[in-house]
Short mmCIF file of C-alpha atoms and ligand atoms in Angstrom, two decimals:
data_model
loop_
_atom_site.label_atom_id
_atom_site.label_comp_id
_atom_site.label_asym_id
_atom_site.label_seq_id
_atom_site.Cartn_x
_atom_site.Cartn_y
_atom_site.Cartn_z
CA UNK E 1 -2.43 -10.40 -10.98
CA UNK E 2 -0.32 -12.99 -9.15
CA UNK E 3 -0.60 -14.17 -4.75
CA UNK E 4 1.93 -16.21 -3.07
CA UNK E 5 1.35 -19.37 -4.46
CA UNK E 6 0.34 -18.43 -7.65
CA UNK E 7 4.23 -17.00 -8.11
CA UNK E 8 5.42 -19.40 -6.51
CA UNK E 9 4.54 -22.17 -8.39
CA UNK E 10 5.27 -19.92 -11.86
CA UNK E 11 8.77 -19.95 -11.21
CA UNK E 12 8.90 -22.98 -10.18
CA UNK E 13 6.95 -24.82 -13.24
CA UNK E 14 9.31 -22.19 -15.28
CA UNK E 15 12.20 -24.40 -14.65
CA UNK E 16 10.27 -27.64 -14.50
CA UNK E 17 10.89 -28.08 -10.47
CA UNK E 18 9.11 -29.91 -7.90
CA UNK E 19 8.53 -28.00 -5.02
CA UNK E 20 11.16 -28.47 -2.42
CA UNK E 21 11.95 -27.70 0.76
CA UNK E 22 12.42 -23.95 0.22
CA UNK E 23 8.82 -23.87 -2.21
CA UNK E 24 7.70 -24.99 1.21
CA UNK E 25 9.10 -23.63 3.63
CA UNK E 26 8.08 -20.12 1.83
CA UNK E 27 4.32 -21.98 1.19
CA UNK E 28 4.36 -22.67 5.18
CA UNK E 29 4.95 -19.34 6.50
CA UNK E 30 1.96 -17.63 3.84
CA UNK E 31 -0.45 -20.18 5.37
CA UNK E 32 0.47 -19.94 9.14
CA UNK E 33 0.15 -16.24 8.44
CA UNK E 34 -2.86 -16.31 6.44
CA UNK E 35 -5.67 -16.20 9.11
CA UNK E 36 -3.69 -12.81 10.70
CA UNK E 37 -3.81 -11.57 6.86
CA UNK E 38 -7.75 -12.07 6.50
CA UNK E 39 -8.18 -10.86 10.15
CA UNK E 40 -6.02 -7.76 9.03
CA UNK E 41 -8.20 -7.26 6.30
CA UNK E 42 -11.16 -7.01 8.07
CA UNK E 43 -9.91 -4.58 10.49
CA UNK E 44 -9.07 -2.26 7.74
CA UNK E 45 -12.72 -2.98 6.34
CA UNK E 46 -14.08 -1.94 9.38
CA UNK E 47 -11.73 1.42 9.67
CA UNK E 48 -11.33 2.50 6.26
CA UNK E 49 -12.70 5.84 6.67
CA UNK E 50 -10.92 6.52 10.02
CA UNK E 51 -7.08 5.86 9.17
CA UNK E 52 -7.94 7.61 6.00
CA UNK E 53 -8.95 11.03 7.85
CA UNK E 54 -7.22 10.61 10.44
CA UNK E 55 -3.62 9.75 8.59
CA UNK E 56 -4.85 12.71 6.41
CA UNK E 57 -5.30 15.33 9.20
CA UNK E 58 -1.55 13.96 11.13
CA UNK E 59 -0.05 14.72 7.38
CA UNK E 60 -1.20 17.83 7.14
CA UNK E 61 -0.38 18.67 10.76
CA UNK E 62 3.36 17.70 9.72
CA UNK E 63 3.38 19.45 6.45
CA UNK E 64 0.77 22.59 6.78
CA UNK E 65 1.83 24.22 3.63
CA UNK E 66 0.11 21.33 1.51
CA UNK E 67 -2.92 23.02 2.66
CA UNK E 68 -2.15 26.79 2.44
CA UNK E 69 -2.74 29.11 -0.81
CA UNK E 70 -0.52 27.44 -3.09
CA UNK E 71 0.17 24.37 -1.57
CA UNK E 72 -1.10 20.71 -3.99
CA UNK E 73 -4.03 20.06 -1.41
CA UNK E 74 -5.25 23.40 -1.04
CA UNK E 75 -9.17 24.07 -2.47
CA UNK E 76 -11.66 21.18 -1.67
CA UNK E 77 -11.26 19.79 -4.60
CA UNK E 78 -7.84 18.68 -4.56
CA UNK E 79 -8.01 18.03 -0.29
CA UNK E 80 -10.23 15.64 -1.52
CA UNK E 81 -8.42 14.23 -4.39
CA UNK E 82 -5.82 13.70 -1.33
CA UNK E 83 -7.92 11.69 0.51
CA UNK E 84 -9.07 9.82 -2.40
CA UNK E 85 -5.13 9.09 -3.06
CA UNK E 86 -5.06 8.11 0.52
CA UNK E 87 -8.10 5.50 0.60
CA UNK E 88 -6.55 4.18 -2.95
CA UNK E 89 -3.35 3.32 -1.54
CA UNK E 90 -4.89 1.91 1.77
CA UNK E 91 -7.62 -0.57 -0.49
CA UNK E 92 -4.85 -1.75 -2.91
CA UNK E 93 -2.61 -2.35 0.40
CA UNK E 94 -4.81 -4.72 2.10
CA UNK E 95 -5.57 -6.48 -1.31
CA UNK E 96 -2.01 -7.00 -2.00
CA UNK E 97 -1.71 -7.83 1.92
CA UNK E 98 -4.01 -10.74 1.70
CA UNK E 99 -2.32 -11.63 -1.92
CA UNK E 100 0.91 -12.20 -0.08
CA UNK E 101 2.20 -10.41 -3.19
CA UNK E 102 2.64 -6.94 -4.72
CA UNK E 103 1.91 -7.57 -8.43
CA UNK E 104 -1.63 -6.13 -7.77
CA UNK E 105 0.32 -2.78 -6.77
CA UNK E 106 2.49 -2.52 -9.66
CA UNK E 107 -0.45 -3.42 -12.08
CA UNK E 108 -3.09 -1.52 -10.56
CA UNK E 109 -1.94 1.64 -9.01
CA UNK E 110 1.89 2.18 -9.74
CA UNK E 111 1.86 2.32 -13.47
CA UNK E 112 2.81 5.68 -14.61
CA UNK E 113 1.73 7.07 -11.44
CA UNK E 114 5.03 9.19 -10.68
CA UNK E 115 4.39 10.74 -14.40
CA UNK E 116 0.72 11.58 -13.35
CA UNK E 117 2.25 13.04 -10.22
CA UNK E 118 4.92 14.97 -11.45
CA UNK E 119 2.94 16.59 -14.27
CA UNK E 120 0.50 17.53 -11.46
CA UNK E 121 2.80 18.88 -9.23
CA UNK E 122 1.80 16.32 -6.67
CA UNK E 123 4.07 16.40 -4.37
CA UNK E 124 5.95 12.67 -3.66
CA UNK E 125 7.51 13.36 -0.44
CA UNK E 126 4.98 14.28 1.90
CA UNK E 127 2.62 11.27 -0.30
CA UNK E 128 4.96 8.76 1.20
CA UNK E 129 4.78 10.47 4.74
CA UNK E 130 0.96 10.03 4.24
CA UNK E 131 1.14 6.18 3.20
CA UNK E 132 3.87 5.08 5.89
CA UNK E 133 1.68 7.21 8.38
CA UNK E 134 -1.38 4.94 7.27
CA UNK E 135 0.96 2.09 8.02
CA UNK E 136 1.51 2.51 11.54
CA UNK E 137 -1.90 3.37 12.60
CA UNK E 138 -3.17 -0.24 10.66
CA UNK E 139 0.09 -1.89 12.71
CA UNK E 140 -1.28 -0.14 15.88
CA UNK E 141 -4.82 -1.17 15.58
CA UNK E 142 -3.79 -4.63 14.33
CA UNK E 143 -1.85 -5.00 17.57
CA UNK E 144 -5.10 -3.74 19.41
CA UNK E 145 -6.73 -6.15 17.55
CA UNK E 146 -4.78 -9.12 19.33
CA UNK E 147 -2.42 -10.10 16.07
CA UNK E 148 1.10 -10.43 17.64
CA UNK E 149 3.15 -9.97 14.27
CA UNK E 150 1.49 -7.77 12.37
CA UNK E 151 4.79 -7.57 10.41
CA UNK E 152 3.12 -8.94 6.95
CA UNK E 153 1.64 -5.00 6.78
CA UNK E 154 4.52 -3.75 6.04
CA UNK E 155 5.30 -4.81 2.76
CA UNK E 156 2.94 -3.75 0.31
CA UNK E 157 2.78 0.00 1.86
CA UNK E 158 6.48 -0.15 1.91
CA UNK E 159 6.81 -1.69 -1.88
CA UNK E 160 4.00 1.38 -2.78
CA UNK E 161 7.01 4.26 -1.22
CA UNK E 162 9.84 2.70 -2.59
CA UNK E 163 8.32 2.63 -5.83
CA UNK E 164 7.32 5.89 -6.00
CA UNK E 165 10.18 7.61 -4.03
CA UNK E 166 12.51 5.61 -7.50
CA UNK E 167 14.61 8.04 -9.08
CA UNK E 168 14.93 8.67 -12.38
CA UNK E 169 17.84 7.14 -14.37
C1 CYC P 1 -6.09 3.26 -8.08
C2 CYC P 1 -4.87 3.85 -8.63
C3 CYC P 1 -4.91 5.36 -8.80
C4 CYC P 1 -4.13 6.29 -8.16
C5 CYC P 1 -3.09 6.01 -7.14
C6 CYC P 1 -4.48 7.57 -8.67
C7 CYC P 1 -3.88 8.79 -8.32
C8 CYC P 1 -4.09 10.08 -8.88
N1 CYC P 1 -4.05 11.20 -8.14
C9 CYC P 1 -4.32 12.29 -8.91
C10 CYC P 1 -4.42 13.64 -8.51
C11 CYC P 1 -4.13 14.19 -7.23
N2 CYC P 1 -3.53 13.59 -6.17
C12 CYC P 1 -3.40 14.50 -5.14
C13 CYC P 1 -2.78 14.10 -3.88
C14 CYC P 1 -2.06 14.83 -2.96
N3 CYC P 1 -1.74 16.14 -3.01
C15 CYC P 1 -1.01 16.50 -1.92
O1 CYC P 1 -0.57 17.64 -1.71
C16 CYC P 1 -0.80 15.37 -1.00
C17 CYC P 1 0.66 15.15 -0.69
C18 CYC P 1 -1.45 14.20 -1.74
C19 CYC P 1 -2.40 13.40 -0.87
C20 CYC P 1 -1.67 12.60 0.17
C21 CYC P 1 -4.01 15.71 -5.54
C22 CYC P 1 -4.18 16.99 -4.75
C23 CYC P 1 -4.45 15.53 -6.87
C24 CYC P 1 -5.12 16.53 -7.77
C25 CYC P 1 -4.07 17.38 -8.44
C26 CYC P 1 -4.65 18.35 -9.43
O2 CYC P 1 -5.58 17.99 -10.18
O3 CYC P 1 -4.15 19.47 -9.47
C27 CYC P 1 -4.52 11.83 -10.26
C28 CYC P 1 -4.83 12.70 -11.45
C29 CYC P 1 -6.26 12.55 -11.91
C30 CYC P 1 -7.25 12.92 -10.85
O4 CYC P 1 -7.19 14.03 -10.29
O5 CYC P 1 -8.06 12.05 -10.53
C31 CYC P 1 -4.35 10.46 -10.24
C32 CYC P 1 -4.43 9.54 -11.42
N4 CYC P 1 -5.50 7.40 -9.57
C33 CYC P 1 -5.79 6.08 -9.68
O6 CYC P 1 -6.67 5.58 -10.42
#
């Protein structure tokens, strides 16, 4: 599991550099965002359950069949497998937010995940709706919460959809 610096300095020890200006530069804006990060990550401590539920409840406003007789969240026990999904994604987020760096996503929660989900029948689509959904209420609250750029949020939830929206080759 890698942060910033901890890359950072791998590729740069890789080739035998010193850090220069660009090492940094890139150095400078983690730490003059770091504070926000930690601040970030407190809000989300503090409203876990919330943005879970209620990110939940919007998705299955937008997509009702998910819910219905035959739909992948229908019986309790896989609306709450949902949610479960849901709080996974928004815990590794916040770690990987603070990291500065999405290894901990692809180690921890990406790995074969599309497989799992495809042999499940879980459906992808509407799973990224849910996660970029989550996004924008943590953006929203963060901007409540008096962080100007709370623009650092959107790259691990983004990295999380890309990576499971991939295609096959
Ligand atoms: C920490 C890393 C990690 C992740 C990410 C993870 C996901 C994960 N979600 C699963 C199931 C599931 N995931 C969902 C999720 C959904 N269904 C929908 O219709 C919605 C679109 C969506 C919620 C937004 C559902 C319903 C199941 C149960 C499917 C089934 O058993 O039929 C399963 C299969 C095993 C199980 O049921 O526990 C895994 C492994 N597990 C992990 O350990």
């Amino acid at each position: 599991m890698r942060d910033a610096v901890t890359s950072l300095i791998r590729n740069y020890d890789a080739t035998g550099r010193y850090l220069d200006r660009d090492a940094v530069d890139t150095l400078k804006a983690y730490f003059d965002s770091g504070m926000a990060r930690v601040q970030a990550a407190n809000v989300v401590n503090a409203n876990a359950a919330s943005i879970v539920k209620q990110a939940a409840l919007t998705l299955f406003e937008q997509v009702p069949e998910l819910i219905r007789p035959g739909g992948n969240a229908y019986t309790t026990r896989r609306y709450a497998a949902c949610l479960r999904d849901m709080d996974y994604y928004l815990r590794y987020a916040t770690y990987a937010m603070v990291a500065g760096n999405t290894d901990v996503l692809d180690e921890r929660v990406l790995q074969g995940l599309r497989e799992t989900y495809n042999s499940l029948g879980v459906p992808i689509a509407p799973t990224v709706v849910g996660i970029q959904i989550m996004k924008e209420m943590l953006k929203a609250q963060l901007a409540e919460a008096g962080i100007s750029d709370p623009s650092f949020v959107d790259q691990p939830f983004d990295h999380i959809t890309a990576e499971l929206s991939e295609q096959d080759v």
